[in-house]
Short mmCIF file of C-alpha atoms and ligand atoms in Angstrom, two decimals:
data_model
loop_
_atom_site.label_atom_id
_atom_site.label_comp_id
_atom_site.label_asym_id
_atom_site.label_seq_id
_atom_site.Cartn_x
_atom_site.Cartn_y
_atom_site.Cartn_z
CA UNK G 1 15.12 37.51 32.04
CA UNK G 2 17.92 38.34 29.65
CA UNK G 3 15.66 40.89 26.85
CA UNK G 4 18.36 41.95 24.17
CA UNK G 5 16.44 45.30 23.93
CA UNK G 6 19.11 47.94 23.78
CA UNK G 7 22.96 47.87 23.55
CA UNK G 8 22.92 50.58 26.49
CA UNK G 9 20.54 48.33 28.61
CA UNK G 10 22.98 45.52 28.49
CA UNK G 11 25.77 45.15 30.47
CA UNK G 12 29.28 45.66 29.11
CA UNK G 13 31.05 42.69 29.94
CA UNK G 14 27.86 40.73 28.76
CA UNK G 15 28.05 42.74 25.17
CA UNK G 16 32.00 42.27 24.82
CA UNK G 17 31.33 38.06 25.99
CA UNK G 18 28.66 38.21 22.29
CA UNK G 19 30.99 40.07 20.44
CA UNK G 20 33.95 37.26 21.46
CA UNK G 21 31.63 34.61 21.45
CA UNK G 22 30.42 35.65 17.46
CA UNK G 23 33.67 35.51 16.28
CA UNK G 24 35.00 32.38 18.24
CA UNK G 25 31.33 30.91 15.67
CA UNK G 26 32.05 32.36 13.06
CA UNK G 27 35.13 30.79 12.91
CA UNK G 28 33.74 27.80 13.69
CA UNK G 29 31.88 27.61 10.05
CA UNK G 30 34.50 28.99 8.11
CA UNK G 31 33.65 26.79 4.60
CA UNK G 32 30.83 25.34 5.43
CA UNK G 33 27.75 25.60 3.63
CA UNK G 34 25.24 28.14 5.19
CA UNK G 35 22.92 25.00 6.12
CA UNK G 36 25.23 22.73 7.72
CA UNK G 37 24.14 22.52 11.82
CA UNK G 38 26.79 23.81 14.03
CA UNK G 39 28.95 21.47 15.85
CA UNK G 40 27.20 22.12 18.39
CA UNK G 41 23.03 22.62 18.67
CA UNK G 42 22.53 25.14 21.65
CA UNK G 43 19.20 25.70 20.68
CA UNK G 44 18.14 22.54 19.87
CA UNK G 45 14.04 22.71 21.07
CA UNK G 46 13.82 26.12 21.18
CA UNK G 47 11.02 27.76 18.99
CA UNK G 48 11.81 31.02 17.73
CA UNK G 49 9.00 33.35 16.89
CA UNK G 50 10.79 36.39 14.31
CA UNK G 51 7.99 39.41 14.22
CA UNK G 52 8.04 41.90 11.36
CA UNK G 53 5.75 45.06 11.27
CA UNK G 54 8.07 46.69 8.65
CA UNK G 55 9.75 45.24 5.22
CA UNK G 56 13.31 43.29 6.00
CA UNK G 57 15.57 41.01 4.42
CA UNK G 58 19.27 41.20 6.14
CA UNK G 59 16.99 40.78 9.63
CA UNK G 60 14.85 38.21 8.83
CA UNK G 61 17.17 35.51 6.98
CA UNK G 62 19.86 36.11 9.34
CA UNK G 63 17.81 35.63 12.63
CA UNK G 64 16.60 32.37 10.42
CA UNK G 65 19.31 31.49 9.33
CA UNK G 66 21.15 31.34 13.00
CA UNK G 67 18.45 29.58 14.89
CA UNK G 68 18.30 26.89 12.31
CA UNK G 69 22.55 26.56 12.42
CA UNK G 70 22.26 26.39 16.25
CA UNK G 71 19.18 23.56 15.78
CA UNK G 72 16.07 25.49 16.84
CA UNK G 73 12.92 26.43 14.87
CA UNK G 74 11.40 29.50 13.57
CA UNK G 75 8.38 30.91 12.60
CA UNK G 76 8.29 34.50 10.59
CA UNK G 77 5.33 36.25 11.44
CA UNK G 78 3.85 39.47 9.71
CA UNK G 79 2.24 41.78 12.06
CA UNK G 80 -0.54 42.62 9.70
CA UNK G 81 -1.81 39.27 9.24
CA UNK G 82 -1.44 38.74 13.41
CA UNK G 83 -4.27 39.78 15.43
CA UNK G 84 -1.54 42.18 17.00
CA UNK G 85 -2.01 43.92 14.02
CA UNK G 86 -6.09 43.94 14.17
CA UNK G 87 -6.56 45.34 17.47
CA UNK G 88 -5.27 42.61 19.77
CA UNK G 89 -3.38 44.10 22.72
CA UNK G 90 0.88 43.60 22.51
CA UNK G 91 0.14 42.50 26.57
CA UNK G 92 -2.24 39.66 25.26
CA UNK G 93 0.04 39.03 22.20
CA UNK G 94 2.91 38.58 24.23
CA UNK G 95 1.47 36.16 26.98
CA UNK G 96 -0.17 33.97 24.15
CA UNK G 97 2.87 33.98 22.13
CA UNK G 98 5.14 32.76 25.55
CA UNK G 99 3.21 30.10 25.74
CA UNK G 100 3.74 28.70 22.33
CA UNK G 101 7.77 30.16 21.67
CA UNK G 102 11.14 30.15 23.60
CA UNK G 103 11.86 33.76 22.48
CA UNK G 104 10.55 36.73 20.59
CA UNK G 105 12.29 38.57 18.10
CA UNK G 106 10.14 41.45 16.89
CA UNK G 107 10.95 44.80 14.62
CA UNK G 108 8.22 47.49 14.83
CA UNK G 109 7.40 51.06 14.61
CA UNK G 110 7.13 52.70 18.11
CA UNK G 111 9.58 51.67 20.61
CA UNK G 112 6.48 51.30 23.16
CA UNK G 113 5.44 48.14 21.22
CA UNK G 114 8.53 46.83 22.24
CA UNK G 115 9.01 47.59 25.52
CA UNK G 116 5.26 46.61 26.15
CA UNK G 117 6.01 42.92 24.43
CA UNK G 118 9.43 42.45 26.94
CA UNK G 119 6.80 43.99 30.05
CA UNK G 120 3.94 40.76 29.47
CA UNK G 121 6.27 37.85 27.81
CA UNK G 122 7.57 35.20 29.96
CA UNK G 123 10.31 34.51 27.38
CA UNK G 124 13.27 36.92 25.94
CA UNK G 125 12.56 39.78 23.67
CA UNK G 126 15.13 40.88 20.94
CA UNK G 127 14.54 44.15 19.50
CA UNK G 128 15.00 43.45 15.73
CA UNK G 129 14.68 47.52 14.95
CA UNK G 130 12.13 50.26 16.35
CA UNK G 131 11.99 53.80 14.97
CA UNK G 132 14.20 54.70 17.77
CA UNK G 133 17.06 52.34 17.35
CA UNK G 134 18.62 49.57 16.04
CA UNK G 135 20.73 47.39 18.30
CA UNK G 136 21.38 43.96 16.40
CA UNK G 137 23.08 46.35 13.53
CA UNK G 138 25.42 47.61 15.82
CA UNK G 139 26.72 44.50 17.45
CA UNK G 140 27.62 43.30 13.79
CA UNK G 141 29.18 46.56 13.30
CA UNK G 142 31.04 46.63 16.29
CA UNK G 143 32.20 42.66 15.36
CA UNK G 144 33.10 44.10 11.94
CA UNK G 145 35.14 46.66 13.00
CA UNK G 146 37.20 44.89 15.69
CA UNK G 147 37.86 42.25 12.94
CA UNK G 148 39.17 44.45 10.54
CA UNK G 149 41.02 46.50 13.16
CA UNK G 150 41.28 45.74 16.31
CA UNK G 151 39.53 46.87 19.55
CA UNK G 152 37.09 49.94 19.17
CA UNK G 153 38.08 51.07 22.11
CA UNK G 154 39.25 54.39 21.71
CA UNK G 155 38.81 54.72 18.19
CA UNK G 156 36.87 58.20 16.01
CA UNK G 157 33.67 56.87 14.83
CA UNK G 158 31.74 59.59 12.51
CA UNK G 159 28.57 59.41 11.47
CA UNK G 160 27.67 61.34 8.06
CA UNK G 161 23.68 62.06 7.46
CA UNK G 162 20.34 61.64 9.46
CA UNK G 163 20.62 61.01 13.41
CA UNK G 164 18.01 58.18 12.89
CA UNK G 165 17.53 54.74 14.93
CA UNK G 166 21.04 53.40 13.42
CA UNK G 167 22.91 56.64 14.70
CA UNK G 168 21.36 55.93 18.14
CA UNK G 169 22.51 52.25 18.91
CA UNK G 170 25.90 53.77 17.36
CA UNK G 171 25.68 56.40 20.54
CA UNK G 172 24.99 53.18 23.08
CA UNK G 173 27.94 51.32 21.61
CA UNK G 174 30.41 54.73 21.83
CA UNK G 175 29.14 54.28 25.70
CA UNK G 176 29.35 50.36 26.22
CA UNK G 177 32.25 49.80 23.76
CA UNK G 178 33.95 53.41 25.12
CA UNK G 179 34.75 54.96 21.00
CA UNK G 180 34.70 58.25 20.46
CA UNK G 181 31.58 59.36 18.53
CA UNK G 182 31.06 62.48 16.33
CA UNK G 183 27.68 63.28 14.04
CA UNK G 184 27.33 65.53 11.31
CA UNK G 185 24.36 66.06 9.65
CA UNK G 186 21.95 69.26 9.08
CA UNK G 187 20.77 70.39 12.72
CA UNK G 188 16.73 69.66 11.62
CA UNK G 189 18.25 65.83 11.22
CA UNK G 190 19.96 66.13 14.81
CA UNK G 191 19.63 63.22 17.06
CA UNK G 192 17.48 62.97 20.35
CA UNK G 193 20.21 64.96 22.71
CA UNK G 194 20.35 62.48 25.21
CA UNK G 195 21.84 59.85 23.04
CA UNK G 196 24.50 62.04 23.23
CA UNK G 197 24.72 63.02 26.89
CA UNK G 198 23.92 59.24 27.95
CA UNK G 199 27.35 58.63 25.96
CA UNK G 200 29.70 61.53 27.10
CA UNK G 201 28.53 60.63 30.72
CA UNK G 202 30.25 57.13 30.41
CA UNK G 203 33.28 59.16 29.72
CA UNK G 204 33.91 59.40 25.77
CA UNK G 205 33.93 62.41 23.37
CA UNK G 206 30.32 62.96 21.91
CA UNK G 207 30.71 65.65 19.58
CA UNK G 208 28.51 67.51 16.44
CA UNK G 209 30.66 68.95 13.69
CA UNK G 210 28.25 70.63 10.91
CA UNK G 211 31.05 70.98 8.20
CA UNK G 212 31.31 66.26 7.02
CA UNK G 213 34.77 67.21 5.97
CA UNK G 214 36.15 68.43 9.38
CA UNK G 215 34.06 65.81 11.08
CA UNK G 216 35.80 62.86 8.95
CA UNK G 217 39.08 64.31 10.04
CA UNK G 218 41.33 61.68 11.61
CA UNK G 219 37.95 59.03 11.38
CA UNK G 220 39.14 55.23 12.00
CA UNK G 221 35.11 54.28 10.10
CA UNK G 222 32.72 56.24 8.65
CA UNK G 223 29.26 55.56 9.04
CA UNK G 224 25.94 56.53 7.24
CA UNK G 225 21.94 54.93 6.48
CA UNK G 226 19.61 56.10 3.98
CA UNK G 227 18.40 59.46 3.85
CA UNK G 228 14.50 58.43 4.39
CA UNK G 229 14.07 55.73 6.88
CA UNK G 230 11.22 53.06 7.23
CA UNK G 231 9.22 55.00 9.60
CA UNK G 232 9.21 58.54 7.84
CA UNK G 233 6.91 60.13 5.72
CA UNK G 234 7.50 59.79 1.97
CA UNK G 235 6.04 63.62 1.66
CA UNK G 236 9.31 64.76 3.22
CA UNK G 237 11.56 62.83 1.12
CA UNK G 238 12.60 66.09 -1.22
CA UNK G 239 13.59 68.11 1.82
CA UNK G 240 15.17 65.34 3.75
CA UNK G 241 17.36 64.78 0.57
CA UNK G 242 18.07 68.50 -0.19
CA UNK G 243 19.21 69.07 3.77
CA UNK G 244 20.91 65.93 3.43
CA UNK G 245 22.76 65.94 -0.19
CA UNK G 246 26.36 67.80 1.73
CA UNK G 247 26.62 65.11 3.78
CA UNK G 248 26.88 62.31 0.61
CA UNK G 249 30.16 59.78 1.38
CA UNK G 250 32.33 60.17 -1.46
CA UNK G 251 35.82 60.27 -2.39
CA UNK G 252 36.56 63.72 -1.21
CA UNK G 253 35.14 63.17 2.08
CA UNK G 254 36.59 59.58 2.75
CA UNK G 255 40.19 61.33 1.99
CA UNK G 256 39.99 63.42 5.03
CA UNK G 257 39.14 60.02 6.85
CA UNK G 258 41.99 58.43 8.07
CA UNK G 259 44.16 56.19 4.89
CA UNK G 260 42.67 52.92 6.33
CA UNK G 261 39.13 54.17 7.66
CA UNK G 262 36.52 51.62 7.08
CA UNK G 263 33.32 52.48 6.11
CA UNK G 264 29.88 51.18 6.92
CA UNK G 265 26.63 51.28 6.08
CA UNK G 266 23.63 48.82 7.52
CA UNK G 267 22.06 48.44 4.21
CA UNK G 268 19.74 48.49 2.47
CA UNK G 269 21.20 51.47 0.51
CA UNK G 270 19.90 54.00 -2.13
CA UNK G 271 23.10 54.09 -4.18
CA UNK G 272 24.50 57.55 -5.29
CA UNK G 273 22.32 59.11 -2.64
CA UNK G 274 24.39 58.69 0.59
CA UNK G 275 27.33 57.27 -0.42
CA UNK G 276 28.63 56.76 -3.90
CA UNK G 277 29.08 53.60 -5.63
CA UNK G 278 33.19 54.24 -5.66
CA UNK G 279 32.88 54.50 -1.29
CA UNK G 280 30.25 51.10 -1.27
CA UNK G 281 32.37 49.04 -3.18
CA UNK G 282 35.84 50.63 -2.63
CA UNK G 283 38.54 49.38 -0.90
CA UNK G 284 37.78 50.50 2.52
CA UNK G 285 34.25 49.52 2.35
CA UNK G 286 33.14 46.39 4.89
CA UNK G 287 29.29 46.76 3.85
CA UNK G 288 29.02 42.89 2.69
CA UNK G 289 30.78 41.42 5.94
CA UNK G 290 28.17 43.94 8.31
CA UNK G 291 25.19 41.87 6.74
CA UNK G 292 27.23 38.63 7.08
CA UNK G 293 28.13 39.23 10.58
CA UNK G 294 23.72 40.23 11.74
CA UNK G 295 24.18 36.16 11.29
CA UNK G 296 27.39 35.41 13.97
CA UNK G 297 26.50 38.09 16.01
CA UNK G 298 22.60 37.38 16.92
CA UNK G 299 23.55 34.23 17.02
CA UNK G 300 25.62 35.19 20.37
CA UNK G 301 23.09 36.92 21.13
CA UNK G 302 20.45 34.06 20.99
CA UNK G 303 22.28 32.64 23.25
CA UNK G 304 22.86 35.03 25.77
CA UNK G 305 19.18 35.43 25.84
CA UNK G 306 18.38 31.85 26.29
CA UNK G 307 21.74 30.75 28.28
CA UNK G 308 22.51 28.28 25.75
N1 LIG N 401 20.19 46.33 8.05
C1 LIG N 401 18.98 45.76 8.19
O1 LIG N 401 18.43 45.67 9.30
O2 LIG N 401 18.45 45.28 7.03
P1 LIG N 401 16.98 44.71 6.78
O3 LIG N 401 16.03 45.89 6.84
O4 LIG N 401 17.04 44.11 5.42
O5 LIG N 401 16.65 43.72 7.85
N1 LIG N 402 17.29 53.63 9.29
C1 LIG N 402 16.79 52.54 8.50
C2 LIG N 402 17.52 51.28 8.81
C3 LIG N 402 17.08 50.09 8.01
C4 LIG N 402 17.79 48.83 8.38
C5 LIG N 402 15.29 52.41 8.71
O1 LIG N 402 14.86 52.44 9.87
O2 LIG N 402 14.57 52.29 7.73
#
C-alpha cells in the first residue's frame, strides 16, 4: 500500500520520480485554465475523500483542484461534523470510509490519528499536515526550489523561527533530497532532536546556529512559518512572539543570505511578524509559486499512491 505519510518514510528514488513527474504536469498545463481536464485522466473513477480537523485553504483547493484535473472526484469532509469527530473510533472511520473512497487525504492534530487511519484503511493515506509535520509542503518546496535553481542536492537550507511541523518535513527532505540543513531559532522553540540526528545519519550537515545572521551566511533559501501554529495555545502567543521577534526575515538578514537565495514560506503568513512585507514580496521571494506547486506536486503524488 503506497501511504504518502512522511517524506522520510518514502523512498528516495520514489520522492525524486514525484518531484520529476510534477514538473513534467505542470508543464503540461502551462495556459490552460485551472479547470480544463488533463490530457490525460489517471484518476478517472477514483473517489477522493479530503479530511480536515483544522482550518485550510492552500490544502484543500489544491488536493481539489488536482483530483478533478486528473478526472476523479472529491468529497471535503470536516472532522467535526464526522462521527470521527463525536466519538467514533479512526479504526472504524477508516474501514467505513475504504469502502466508500479510493484514497484518504486527512490533516489533523496528533500524528496518532494518522498513523491509526493508514493502520485500518484498505486504501492510501496522505498526510495533509499533523502537529508533527507537514510533508505535502515540502515536496512543493523542494519542486520550487529545483525550478528556480537547480538540484537541492547539496545546497544550505536555513530555517529562521519555530522548529514546528514545517521545520520537520524540511529535516526529512535534507535526508531524502541530501541538502544541508541549519535551524535557528530560540532553544525553548528547538525541534524534536531526532529530526536532526535522523538527517545527519543519512550523511548531510544538520546544524543549530542561535545568532539568524551567522546562520543565513552563505544560505541558497531561507525558510520560515508563523510564529504560533494551528495546534498551539493562543495563551502563549506573547512569549512565543517575544522569543521569536530576533529571528524576523528582513532585509538585513536576507543580505547575509547568499545574492540569489530564495526565500520561502508555506503560508498562510502573519505579515511583519516573521518576515517583512519587503522579504514576501521581494525579488527573491517564491511564496506564490510554493502554493501553486501543493497543486503539481500532490498531484504526483496522487498518483504514486494509486499507481495511476
Ligand atoms: N500551507 C498550507 O498548508 O496552507 P493551508 O493551511 O491553507 O492548507
Ligand atoms: N506550522 C503551521 C503550518 C500551516 C500550513 C501550522 O501548523 O499551523
Amino acid at each position: 500500500m503506497n501511504h504518502f505519510l512522511d517524506i522520510n518514510k518514502t523512498d528516495p528514488a520514489d520522492l525524486r520520480h514525484m518531484i520529476d513527474h510534477a514538473s513534467t504536469m505542470k508543464a503540461a498545463r502551462q495556459g490552460l485554465p485551472k479547470g480544463t481536464p488533463d490530457a490525460d485522466q489517471p484518476l478517472a473513477g477514483h473517489m477522493v475523500a479530503l479530511i480536515f480537523e483544522k482550518p485550510s485553504t492552500r490544502t484543500r483547493v489544491s488536493f481539489d483542484l488536482g483530483v478533478r484535473q486528473m478526472g476523479g472526484q472529491t468529497m471535503v469532509l470536516s472532522g467535526s461534523e464526522m462521527q470521527l469527530g463525536h466519538g467514533e473510533t479512526i479504526a472504524d472511520t477508516a474501514r467505513v470510509l475504504s469502502r466508500y473512497v479510493d484514497l484518504i487525504m486527512i490533516r489533523t492534530f496528533e500524528e496518532d490519528v494518522l498513523l491509526e487511519m493508514a493502520e485500518h484503511a484498505t486504501v492510501p493515506v496522505i498526510n495533509g499536515l499533523t502537529n508533527r509535520t507537514h510533508p505535502c509542503q515540502i515536496m512543493a518546496d523542494v519542486m520550487t526550489f529545483e525550478e528556480h535553481r537547480g538540484p537541492i542536492n547539496g545546497k544550505k537550507v536555513v530555517w529562521c523561527g519555530d522548529g514546528n511541523n514545517v521545520f520537520a518535513s524540511f529535516a526529512h527532505a535534507a535526508g531524502q533530497f541530501g541538502f544541508d540543513l541549519t535551524f535557528s531559532g530560540p532553544p525553548t522553540l528547538d525541534p524534536e532532536r531526532g529530526f536532526l540526528e535522523e538527517a545527519r545519519a543519512k550523511g548531510v550537515t544538520v546544524e543549530i546556529e542561535r545568532d539568524p545572521a551567522k546562520a543565513a551566511d552563505g544560505a541558497d533559501l531561507v525558510v520560515t512559518d508563523t510564529w504560533v501554529s494551528m495546534h498551539d495555545s493562543q495563551t502563549a502567543r506573547e512569549r512565543r512572539h517575544n522569543q521569536l521577534r530576533p529571528y524576523q526575515v528582513n532585509a538585513e538578514l536576507m543580505a547575509h543570505a547568499k545574492p540569489d537565495a530564495l526565500f520561502m514560506h508555506c503560508l498562510p503568513a502573519h505579515r511583519n511578524e516573521e518576515a517583512t512585507d519587503a522579504v514576501m514580496d521581494g525579488p527573491n521571494s517564491v511564496i506564490f509559486d510554493e502554493a501553486e506547486n501543493r497543486l503539481h506536486a500532490q498531484k504526483a503524488i496522487l498518483r504514486w499512491c494509486l499507481n495511476a
